mmCIF file of C-alpha atoms in Angstrom:
data_model
loop_
_atom_site.group_PDB
_atom_site.id
_atom_site.type_symbol
_atom_site.label_atom_id
_atom_site.label_comp_id
_atom_site.label_asym_id
_atom_site.label_seq_id
_atom_site.Cartn_x
_atom_site.Cartn_y
_atom_site.Cartn_z
ATOM 1 C CA MET A 17 -0.264 -0.498 0.157
ATOM 2 C CA THR A 18 0.632 3.947 -0.268
ATOM 3 C CA TRP A 19 0.285 7.046 0.714
ATOM 4 C CA ASP A 20 2.097 10.088 1.093
ATOM 5 C CA GLU A 21 3.454 11.356 3.751
ATOM 6 C CA ALA A 22 5.507 14.932 4.004
ATOM 7 C CA GLY A 23 4.793 15.535 0.701
ATOM 8 C CA GLU A 24 6.856 12.227 -0.305
ATOM 9 C CA SER A 25 5.333 8.957 -1.792
ATOM 10 C CA ARG A 26 5.983 6.128 1.141
ATOM 11 C CA SER A 27 4.943 2.011 0.663
ATOM 12 C CA ALA A 28 5.040 -0.652 2.748
ATOM 13 C CA THR A 29 3.324 -4.211 2.277
ATOM 14 C CA TRP A 30 -0.677 -4.433 3.669
ATOM 15 C CA ARG A 31 -1.063 -7.375 6.467
ATOM 16 C CA SER A 32 -4.335 -8.620 6.964
ATOM 17 C CA ALA A 33 -4.517 -12.546 8.381
ATOM 18 C CA ASN A 34 -8.583 -12.051 7.178
ATOM 19 C CA GLY A 35 -7.626 -11.168 3.695
ATOM 20 C CA ARG A 36 -9.060 -8.333 3.808
ATOM 21 C CA PRO A 37 -8.373 -6.129 0.986
ATOM 22 C CA ALA A 38 -5.328 -2.935 0.933
ATOM 23 C CA PRO A 39 -6.703 0.242 1.793
ATOM 24 C CA LYS A 40 -6.552 2.996 -1.093
ATOM 25 C CA ARG A 41 -6.895 5.909 -0.080
ATOM 26 C CA VAL A 42 -4.865 6.406 3.541
ATOM 27 C CA GLU A 43 -3.084 9.332 5.566
ATOM 28 C CA VAL A 44 -0.822 9.945 8.290
ATOM 29 C CA VAL A 45 -2.584 11.250 11.480
ATOM 30 C CA THR A 46 -1.515 12.481 15.121
ATOM 31 C CA ASP A 47 -2.431 12.038 18.716
ATOM 32 C CA SER A 48 -4.187 15.074 17.269
ATOM 33 C CA LEU A 49 -6.702 14.270 15.254
ATOM 34 C CA THR A 50 -10.227 13.993 17.500
ATOM 35 C CA ALA A 51 -12.788 10.487 17.575
ATOM 36 C CA ASP A 52 -14.839 12.823 15.427
ATOM 37 C CA ASP A 53 -12.513 13.614 12.920
ATOM 38 C CA ALA A 54 -12.298 9.608 13.051
ATOM 39 C CA ASN A 55 -15.370 8.782 12.727
ATOM 40 C CA ARG A 56 -15.487 11.100 10.081
ATOM 41 C CA MET A 57 -12.610 9.871 7.991
ATOM 42 C CA ALA A 58 -13.277 6.201 7.799
ATOM 43 C CA SER A 59 -17.365 6.841 7.617
ATOM 44 C CA GLN A 60 -15.465 8.002 3.485
ATOM 45 C CA GLY A 61 -13.356 5.311 3.360
ATOM 46 C CA ILE A 62 -10.656 7.245 4.537
ATOM 47 C CA ALA A 63 -7.319 4.469 5.632
ATOM 48 C CA MET A 64 -5.211 6.807 8.974
ATOM 49 C CA LEU A 65 -1.891 5.400 9.371
ATOM 50 C CA TRP A 66 -1.749 6.127 12.981
ATOM 51 C CA HIS A 67 2.243 8.100 14.043
ATOM 52 C CA GLY A 68 1.708 8.802 17.364
ATOM 53 C CA ASP A 69 1.346 7.572 21.104
ATOM 54 C CA PHE A 70 0.103 3.516 20.390
ATOM 55 C CA HIS A 71 -2.486 4.651 24.330
ATOM 56 C CA ASN A 72 -3.688 6.389 22.040
ATOM 57 C CA ALA A 73 -4.593 4.592 18.957
ATOM 58 C CA ARG A 74 -6.966 2.414 20.993
ATOM 59 C CA GLN A 75 -8.415 5.123 22.745
ATOM 60 C CA ILE A 76 -9.558 6.145 19.306
ATOM 61 C CA LEU A 77 -9.781 2.935 18.307
ATOM 62 C CA ASN A 78 -12.827 2.536 21.006
ATOM 63 C CA ALA A 79 -14.230 5.942 20.292
ATOM 64 C CA LEU A 80 -14.766 4.539 17.367
ATOM 65 C CA ASP A 81 -15.999 1.714 18.216
ATOM 66 C CA ARG A 82 -18.626 3.781 20.403
ATOM 67 C CA ARG A 83 -19.847 5.420 17.796
ATOM 68 C CA VAL A 84 -20.049 2.296 14.904
ATOM 69 C CA GLY A 85 -22.880 1.068 18.382
ATOM 70 C CA ALA A 86 -24.247 -2.304 17.469
ATOM 71 C CA GLY A 87 -27.215 -1.055 15.329
ATOM 72 C CA LYS A 88 -30.674 -0.611 16.206
ATOM 73 C CA LYS A 89 -33.195 -3.554 16.637
ATOM 74 C CA VAL A 90 -35.316 -4.052 13.140
ATOM 75 C CA ALA A 91 -38.889 -5.258 12.643
ATOM 76 C CA GLY A 92 -39.419 -8.279 10.510
ATOM 77 C CA THR A 93 -38.943 -12.184 10.184
ATOM 78 C CA PRO A 94 -35.897 -13.184 12.104
ATOM 79 C CA ALA A 95 -34.384 -13.788 9.224
ATOM 80 C CA ASP A 96 -33.804 -9.926 8.475
ATOM 81 C CA ARG A 97 -33.273 -9.377 11.789
ATOM 82 C CA PHE A 98 -30.308 -11.589 11.257
ATOM 83 C CA TYR A 99 -29.575 -10.375 8.190
ATOM 84 C CA ARG A 100 -29.762 -7.147 9.161
ATOM 85 C CA HIS A 101 -27.359 -7.825 12.470
ATOM 86 C CA ARG A 102 -24.954 -9.578 9.997
ATOM 87 C CA GLN A 103 -24.627 -5.639 7.656
ATOM 88 C CA SER A 104 -24.526 -3.615 11.300
ATOM 89 C CA ARG A 105 -21.417 -6.156 12.477
ATOM 90 C CA SER A 106 -19.878 -5.844 8.791
ATOM 91 C CA HIS A 107 -19.833 -2.007 8.361
ATOM 92 C CA ARG A 108 -18.622 -1.592 12.477
ATOM 93 C CA ALA A 109 -15.531 -4.577 10.656
ATOM 94 C CA ARG A 110 -14.861 -1.998 7.788
ATOM 95 C CA ILE A 111 -15.007 1.522 9.414
ATOM 96 C CA LEU A 112 -12.897 -0.251 12.428
ATOM 97 C CA GLY A 113 -11.317 -1.632 10.318
ATOM 98 C CA LEU A 114 -9.421 1.656 9.039
ATOM 99 C CA LEU A 115 -7.360 2.882 11.374
ATOM 100 C CA LEU A 116 -3.849 1.500 10.531
ATOM 101 C CA VAL A 117 -0.884 0.858 12.251
ATOM 102 C CA PRO A 118 2.757 0.040 11.070
ATOM 103 C CA MET A 119 4.961 -2.841 11.883
ATOM 104 C CA ASP A 120 8.689 -3.894 11.580
ATOM 105 C CA PRO A 121 10.506 -6.445 11.697
ATOM 106 C CA GLY A 122 10.219 -8.426 14.518
ATOM 107 C CA PRO A 123 7.584 -7.777 14.116
ATOM 108 C CA VAL A 124 7.466 -5.019 16.517
ATOM 109 C CA VAL A 125 4.840 -1.420 15.884
ATOM 110 C CA PRO A 126 7.509 1.419 15.986
ATOM 111 C CA LEU A 127 5.380 3.911 17.914
ATOM 112 C CA ARG A 128 5.790 5.277 21.862
ATOM 113 C CA ARG A 129 4.153 3.188 24.139
ATOM 114 C CA ALA A 130 3.193 -0.004 22.288
ATOM 115 C CA PRO A 131 3.452 -3.369 24.644
ATOM 116 C CA ASP A 132 5.959 -6.397 23.645
ATOM 117 C CA LEU A 133 4.018 -7.773 20.953
ATOM 118 C CA ARG A 134 6.029 -9.357 19.074
ATOM 119 C CA ALA A 135 4.417 -13.548 19.735
ATOM 120 C CA ALA A 136 0.883 -12.320 19.622
ATOM 121 C CA ALA A 137 1.436 -10.982 15.490
ATOM 122 C CA ALA A 138 3.602 -13.464 15.315
ATOM 123 C CA GLU A 139 1.064 -15.986 15.674
ATOM 124 C CA ALA A 140 -1.246 -14.097 13.349
ATOM 125 C CA TYR A 141 1.028 -12.455 10.563
ATOM 126 C CA GLY A 142 3.785 -15.314 10.736
ATOM 127 C CA SER A 143 7.281 -13.625 9.847
ATOM 128 C CA ILE A 144 7.982 -10.462 9.086
ATOM 129 C CA SER A 145 10.820 -9.330 7.448
ATOM 130 C CA GLU A 146 10.265 -5.890 5.306
ATOM 131 C CA PRO A 147 8.420 -2.723 7.359
ATOM 132 C CA SER A 148 5.129 -3.427 7.295
ATOM 133 C CA VAL A 149 0.767 -2.150 8.273
ATOM 134 C CA VAL A 150 -1.500 -3.986 9.278
ATOM 135 C CA SER A 151 -5.161 -2.673 11.049
ATOM 136 C CA LEU A 152 -5.311 -2.079 15.060
ATOM 137 C CA HIS A 153 -8.725 -3.702 15.541
ATOM 138 C CA GLU A 154 -7.321 -6.404 13.824
ATOM 139 C CA LEU A 155 -4.033 -6.540 15.888
ATOM 140 C CA VAL A 156 -6.063 -5.994 18.746
ATOM 141 C CA GLY A 157 -7.832 -9.058 17.829
ATOM 142 C CA ALA A 158 -4.711 -10.900 17.933
ATOM 143 C CA ILE A 159 -3.316 -9.920 21.226
ATOM 144 C CA GLY A 160 -6.209 -11.391 22.302
ATOM 145 C CA ALA A 161 -6.564 -14.362 21.034
ATOM 146 C CA HIS A 162 -2.560 -14.864 22.142
ATOM 147 C CA GLU A 163 -3.686 -14.140 25.061
ATOM 148 C CA TRP A 164 -6.486 -16.953 25.091
ATOM 149 C CA ARG A 165 -3.751 -19.164 24.178
ATOM 150 C CA LEU A 166 -1.809 -18.878 27.005
ATOM 151 C CA LYS A 167 -4.509 -19.198 29.153
ATOM 152 C CA GLY A 168 -5.458 -21.676 27.654
ATOM 153 C CA VAL A 169 -10.505 -22.443 27.631
ATOM 154 C CA HIS A 170 -10.957 -25.442 30.794
ATOM 155 C CA VAL A 171 -13.168 -28.189 29.096
ATOM 156 C CA ASP A 172 -15.337 -29.578 31.753
ATOM 157 C CA ALA A 173 -15.437 -32.403 29.169
ATOM 158 C CA LEU A 174 -11.769 -33.354 29.886
ATOM 159 C CA GLN A 175 -10.757 -31.907 32.755
ATOM 160 C CA ALA A 176 -7.792 -29.660 31.084
ATOM 161 C CA ARG A 177 -7.788 -27.141 28.664
ATOM 162 C CA ILE A 178 -7.727 -25.999 24.634
ATOM 163 C CA HIS A 179 -5.084 -24.266 23.419
ATOM 164 C CA PRO A 180 -6.110 -22.189 20.588
ATOM 165 C CA HIS A 181 -4.649 -21.010 18.539
ATOM 166 C CA TYR A 182 -4.739 -17.233 16.370
ATOM 167 C CA GLY A 183 -8.412 -18.100 13.262
ATOM 168 C CA THR A 184 -9.105 -20.824 15.172
ATOM 169 C CA PHE A 185 -12.097 -21.352 16.329
ATOM 170 C CA PHE A 186 -11.970 -22.562 20.357
ATOM 171 C CA PRO A 187 -15.694 -24.350 22.367
ATOM 172 C CA THR A 188 -16.617 -21.420 24.365
ATOM 173 C CA ARG A 189 -19.384 -23.214 23.850
ATOM 174 C CA SER A 190 -19.184 -26.811 25.684
ATOM 175 C CA GLU A 191 -23.090 -27.993 25.035
ATOM 176 C CA TYR A 192 -21.879 -29.609 21.666
ATOM 177 C CA VAL A 193 -18.649 -31.663 23.461
ATOM 178 C CA ASP A 194 -20.788 -33.395 26.900
ATOM 179 C CA LEU A 195 -22.897 -34.492 24.011
ATOM 180 C CA VAL A 196 -19.632 -36.419 22.810
ATOM 181 C CA ALA A 197 -19.083 -36.918 25.524
ATOM 182 C CA ASP A 198 -22.431 -39.300 26.509
ATOM 183 C CA ALA A 199 -23.334 -40.419 23.457
ATOM 184 C CA PRO A 200 -22.776 -44.269 23.499
ATOM 185 C CA LEU A 201 -19.951 -45.366 21.712
ATOM 186 C CA PRO A 202 -20.354 -48.013 18.489
ATOM 187 C CA SER A 203 -16.673 -48.512 18.094
ATOM 188 C CA ASP A 204 -13.313 -47.705 19.810
ATOM 189 C CA THR A 205 -11.128 -48.684 17.341
ATOM 190 C CA LEU A 206 -11.159 -46.553 14.315
ATOM 191 C CA ALA A 207 -12.274 -42.766 14.496
ATOM 192 C CA PHE A 208 -12.650 -39.554 12.249
ATOM 193 C CA ASP A 209 -13.901 -36.862 13.365
ATOM 194 C CA ILE A 210 -13.908 -34.163 10.337
ATOM 195 C CA GLY A 211 -12.864 -30.560 10.481
ATOM 196 C CA THR A 212 -11.772 -30.647 13.731
ATOM 197 C CA GLY A 213 -10.158 -26.456 14.408
ATOM 198 C CA THR A 214 -8.809 -27.430 18.045
ATOM 199 C CA GLY A 215 -9.791 -30.781 18.463
ATOM 200 C CA VAL A 216 -11.849 -31.226 21.182
ATOM 201 C CA ILE A 217 -13.681 -33.884 20.385
ATOM 202 C CA ALA A 218 -10.207 -35.729 18.988
ATOM 203 C CA ALA A 219 -9.369 -35.261 22.439
ATOM 204 C CA ILE A 220 -12.797 -36.632 24.046
ATOM 205 C CA LEU A 221 -13.108 -39.789 21.768
ATOM 206 C CA ALA A 222 -9.930 -40.775 22.658
ATOM 207 C CA ARG A 223 -10.143 -40.134 26.194
ATOM 208 C CA ARG A 224 -12.978 -42.382 25.822
ATOM 209 C CA GLY A 225 -10.782 -44.877 25.046
ATOM 210 C CA VAL A 226 -11.333 -44.319 21.119
ATOM 211 C CA GLN A 227 -8.016 -46.453 20.016
ATOM 212 C CA HIS A 228 -7.065 -44.283 16.954
ATOM 213 C CA VAL A 229 -8.788 -40.714 15.477
ATOM 214 C CA VAL A 230 -8.450 -39.706 12.201
ATOM 215 C CA ALA A 231 -8.887 -35.531 12.768
ATOM 216 C CA THR A 232 -8.834 -34.174 9.503
ATOM 217 C CA ASP A 233 -9.090 -30.534 8.456
ATOM 218 C CA ASN A 234 -8.595 -28.186 5.994
ATOM 219 C CA GLU A 235 -6.746 -25.542 7.638
ATOM 220 C CA PRO A 236 -2.783 -25.487 8.801
ATOM 221 C CA ARG A 237 -3.450 -23.342 11.217
ATOM 222 C CA ALA A 238 -6.185 -25.702 12.959
ATOM 223 C CA ILE A 239 -4.255 -28.963 12.106
ATOM 224 C CA ALA A 240 -1.201 -27.555 14.349
ATOM 225 C CA CYS A 241 -3.684 -26.148 17.172
ATOM 226 C CA ALA A 242 -4.851 -29.904 16.966
ATOM 227 C CA GLY A 243 -1.639 -31.129 16.920
ATOM 228 C CA GLU A 244 -0.631 -29.454 20.150
ATOM 229 C CA ASN A 245 -3.289 -29.869 21.933
ATOM 230 C CA PHE A 246 -3.015 -34.423 21.788
ATOM 231 C CA ARG A 247 0.625 -34.055 23.051
ATOM 232 C CA ASN A 248 -0.787 -31.556 25.145
ATOM 233 C CA LEU A 249 -3.338 -33.629 26.828
ATOM 234 C CA GLY A 250 -0.964 -36.682 26.713
ATOM 235 C CA VAL A 251 -3.100 -38.243 23.725
ATOM 236 C CA GLU A 252 -1.013 -37.988 20.078
ATOM 237 C CA GLU A 253 -0.036 -41.328 20.163
ATOM 238 C CA GLN A 254 -4.365 -42.141 19.501
ATOM 239 C CA ALA A 255 -5.117 -38.817 18.422
ATOM 240 C CA GLU A 256 -3.256 -37.698 14.699
ATOM 241 C CA ALA A 257 -3.982 -34.100 13.042
ATOM 242 C CA VAL A 258 -4.461 -34.689 8.987
ATOM 243 C CA LEU A 259 -4.732 -32.005 7.023
ATOM 244 C CA THR A 260 -7.105 -32.889 4.405
ATOM 245 C CA ASP A 261 -10.811 -31.652 2.554
ATOM 246 C CA MET A 262 -13.398 -33.685 4.879
ATOM 247 C CA PHE A 263 -13.230 -37.180 4.715
ATOM 248 C CA PRO A 264 -9.377 -39.188 5.453
ATOM 249 C CA PRO A 265 -9.153 -42.545 3.141
ATOM 250 C CA GLY A 266 -10.886 -45.776 3.789
ATOM 251 C CA ARG A 267 -13.583 -46.532 5.786
ATOM 252 C CA ALA A 268 -14.091 -46.030 10.187
ATOM 253 C CA PRO A 269 -16.949 -47.266 11.990
ATOM 254 C CA LEU A 270 -17.740 -43.354 13.796
ATOM 255 C CA VAL A 271 -17.153 -40.364 11.767
ATOM 256 C CA VAL A 272 -18.117 -37.303 14.167
ATOM 257 C CA CYS A 273 -18.620 -34.060 12.232
ATOM 258 C CA ASN A 274 -19.763 -30.420 13.858
ATOM 259 C CA PRO A 275 -20.017 -28.638 10.635
ATOM 260 C CA PRO A 276 -20.707 -24.387 10.875
ATOM 261 C CA TRP A 277 -24.389 -24.386 11.075
ATOM 262 C CA ILE A 278 -25.711 -20.714 10.045
ATOM 263 C CA PRO A 279 -25.763 -20.967 6.476
ATOM 264 C CA ALA A 280 -24.354 -17.211 5.699
ATOM 265 C CA THR A 281 -21.418 -15.853 4.050
ATOM 266 C CA PRO A 282 -18.177 -15.785 7.072
ATOM 267 C CA HIS A 283 -16.263 -12.417 6.950
ATOM 268 C CA SER A 284 -13.507 -13.512 8.571
ATOM 269 C CA SER A 285 -11.138 -17.449 8.590
ATOM 270 C CA LEU A 286 -12.815 -16.927 11.949
ATOM 271 C CA ASP A 287 -16.133 -16.779 11.248
ATOM 272 C CA SER A 288 -15.660 -20.186 8.879
ATOM 273 C CA ALA A 289 -16.256 -22.595 11.872
ATOM 274 C CA VAL A 290 -19.663 -20.494 12.002
ATOM 275 C CA TYR A 291 -20.882 -19.510 8.809
ATOM 276 C CA ASP A 292 -21.315 -22.282 5.314
ATOM 277 C CA PRO A 293 -23.084 -20.467 2.730
ATOM 278 C CA GLY A 294 -25.645 -22.770 1.198
ATOM 279 C CA SER A 295 -24.638 -25.027 4.363
ATOM 280 C CA ARG A 296 -22.287 -26.862 2.077
ATOM 281 C CA MET A 297 -20.242 -28.624 4.276
ATOM 282 C CA LEU A 298 -23.490 -30.236 6.283
ATOM 283 C CA PHE A 299 -24.568 -31.387 2.876
ATOM 284 C CA ARG A 300 -21.463 -32.675 1.875
ATOM 285 C CA PHE A 301 -20.946 -34.805 5.564
ATOM 286 C CA LEU A 302 -24.527 -35.997 4.758
ATOM 287 C CA ASN A 303 -23.838 -37.236 0.852
ATOM 288 C CA GLU A 304 -20.399 -38.246 1.364
ATOM 289 C CA LEU A 305 -21.149 -40.025 4.945
ATOM 290 C CA THR A 306 -22.348 -43.607 3.912
ATOM 291 C CA ASN A 307 -18.689 -44.364 1.742
ATOM 292 C CA HIS A 308 -16.758 -43.392 4.050
ATOM 293 C CA LEU A 309 -18.574 -45.659 7.245
ATOM 294 C CA SER A 310 -17.568 -49.241 8.064
ATOM 295 C CA PRO A 311 -20.148 -51.757 7.892
ATOM 296 C CA GLY A 312 -23.093 -51.426 11.060
ATOM 297 C CA GLY A 313 -21.254 -47.917 11.808
ATOM 298 C CA GLU A 314 -22.029 -44.948 12.405
ATOM 299 C CA GLY A 315 -22.420 -40.732 11.703
ATOM 300 C CA TRP A 316 -22.144 -38.116 14.405
ATOM 301 C CA LEU A 317 -23.392 -34.950 13.200
ATOM 302 C CA VAL A 318 -23.353 -32.301 15.820
ATOM 303 C CA LEU A 319 -25.319 -29.555 14.988
ATOM 304 C CA SER A 320 -27.845 -26.490 16.680
ATOM 305 C CA ASP A 321 -31.069 -25.767 15.419
ATOM 306 C CA LEU A 322 -29.970 -21.794 15.563
ATOM 307 C CA ALA A 323 -30.549 -21.607 11.882
ATOM 308 C CA GLU A 324 -34.195 -23.304 11.657
ATOM 309 C CA HIS A 325 -35.379 -20.593 14.240
ATOM 310 C CA LEU A 326 -33.679 -18.059 11.969
ATOM 311 C CA GLY A 327 -35.662 -18.684 9.052
ATOM 312 C CA LEU A 328 -32.553 -19.206 7.059
ATOM 313 C CA ARG A 329 -33.295 -23.313 7.177
ATOM 314 C CA SER A 330 -36.042 -25.766 7.614
ATOM 315 C CA ARG A 331 -36.477 -28.412 10.104
ATOM 316 C CA GLU A 332 -37.702 -30.310 6.934
ATOM 317 C CA ASP A 333 -34.560 -29.067 4.971
ATOM 318 C CA LEU A 334 -32.596 -31.482 7.405
ATOM 319 C CA LEU A 335 -34.869 -34.220 7.280
ATOM 320 C CA ALA A 336 -34.561 -34.248 3.380
ATOM 321 C CA ALA A 337 -30.794 -34.202 3.587
ATOM 322 C CA ILE A 338 -31.045 -37.045 5.570
ATOM 323 C CA GLU A 339 -32.716 -39.149 4.057
ATOM 324 C CA THR A 340 -31.243 -37.685 0.472
ATOM 325 C CA ALA A 341 -28.203 -39.364 1.444
ATOM 326 C CA GLY A 342 -29.448 -42.481 2.325
ATOM 327 C CA LEU A 343 -29.376 -42.407 5.595
ATOM 328 C CA ARG A 344 -31.914 -43.113 9.070
ATOM 329 C CA VAL A 345 -31.761 -41.617 12.162
ATOM 330 C CA VAL A 346 -31.510 -44.373 15.463
ATOM 331 C CA ASP A 347 -31.375 -41.673 18.290
ATOM 332 C CA ARG A 348 -30.792 -37.757 18.469
ATOM 333 C CA LEU A 349 -29.426 -36.099 21.662
ATOM 334 C CA ASP A 350 -30.235 -32.180 22.683
ATOM 335 C CA THR A 351 -29.042 -29.867 25.056
ATOM 336 C CA LYS A 352 -29.602 -26.730 26.021
ATOM 337 C CA PRO A 353 -27.278 -23.707 25.075
ATOM 338 C CA THR A 354 -25.570 -22.593 28.586
ATOM 339 C CA HIS A 355 -23.967 -19.782 27.002
ATOM 340 C CA GLY A 356 -25.040 -15.507 27.552
ATOM 341 C CA LYS A 357 -26.269 -14.627 24.315
ATOM 342 C CA ALA A 358 -28.717 -16.944 25.527
ATOM 343 C CA ALA A 359 -30.895 -14.762 27.902
ATOM 344 C CA ASP A 360 -29.411 -11.141 27.096
ATOM 345 C CA ARG A 361 -32.394 -10.181 25.409
ATOM 346 C CA ASP A 362 -30.851 -6.729 24.393
ATOM 347 C CA ASP A 363 -28.778 -9.242 22.276
ATOM 348 C CA PRO A 364 -30.750 -8.289 18.501
ATOM 349 C CA LEU A 365 -30.801 -12.247 17.631
ATOM 350 C CA PHE A 366 -32.084 -13.254 21.315
ATOM 351 C CA GLU A 367 -35.619 -14.877 20.759
ATOM 352 C CA ALA A 368 -33.395 -17.342 19.154
ATOM 353 C CA ARG A 369 -30.812 -18.078 20.627
ATOM 354 C CA ALA A 370 -33.172 -18.578 23.430
ATOM 355 C CA ALA A 371 -35.185 -21.042 21.860
ATOM 356 C CA GLU A 372 -31.797 -23.062 20.115
ATOM 357 C CA VAL A 373 -31.163 -26.790 20.483
ATOM 358 C CA THR A 374 -27.953 -27.970 20.132
ATOM 359 C CA SER A 375 -28.971 -31.984 18.361
ATOM 360 C CA LEU A 376 -26.263 -34.777 18.671
ATOM 361 C CA TRP A 377 -28.158 -37.034 16.006
ATOM 362 C CA ARG A 378 -26.833 -40.941 15.197
ATOM 363 C CA LEU A 379 -25.925 -41.790 11.427
ATOM 364 C CA VAL A 380 -26.780 -45.373 10.295
ATOM 365 C CA PRO A 381 -27.146 -46.264 6.256
ATOM 366 C CA ARG A 382 -30.470 -46.984 5.540
#
């Protein structure tokens, strides 16, 4: 990306862990920038390259966030409210993403009072060998992700912590994990965990005594994360993380998948664990499951019904897809969400969240 500074043209490498394009209009700003001016510039699509104090930049970012707000509640169908909520979130991300900071090899942020960001920035952006520019909002997210990675997330079913890597969805919601921990195992010899993420489902299966668990994902970050968690949990002899798209070669008596549960377009790499356009992963899992099950085997589909309450996919659609795939349901285990949003009446999607049920569907060939 390029910009003018003191009458000269300058340039640096644009970096975005979420694949956002480089801004086209960039102006250098300093500590004299007010929150109102920042909001005006962002509203006009002007990116602001900060050349001042790091803590002051954080304050401007927080002020921008307050001005963007959460958006007004929208009347209409649940789907209308959902899409307006997504538009609001996308607008917020676009506005906040226009406050930029420089990043030098190290990686370090060459601003006054900038903290030591080397570990967090390296986890998000990798090796940096030339002057670069990043979004402060994204960098703050990388700092938070690094702190989560160090602290970990306690999983009751494991009585241990899972340590998520940057960009890998982690189990802050434990209800689906508990379903996997409680469902009756059809076999303890081999299992496939499709779309493993942090590896939490594969680790639970290993802890339950499954002798070999193949955990797959098409994201290198997830494979590195799952492998590290398997080692930390002491199940690396039973569970292996394999980089592949969906199913590994062969058949297994148990194949588990917790696909994204909302059929909508993701806006970031982390979004891909929740949003899946057209439910492509869900339907592919169902359609190809019988080709990867051993005789007498089961597929476990772990899925929230939030999309049904939002009017984005019906229960009839799901049941029809199961039937079309040549499968039948032998059992369904249900649980209600325990996360805070399910009880937050100020959440624009409260009604759908309050009605949500997460299910483990036990499927076998017809």
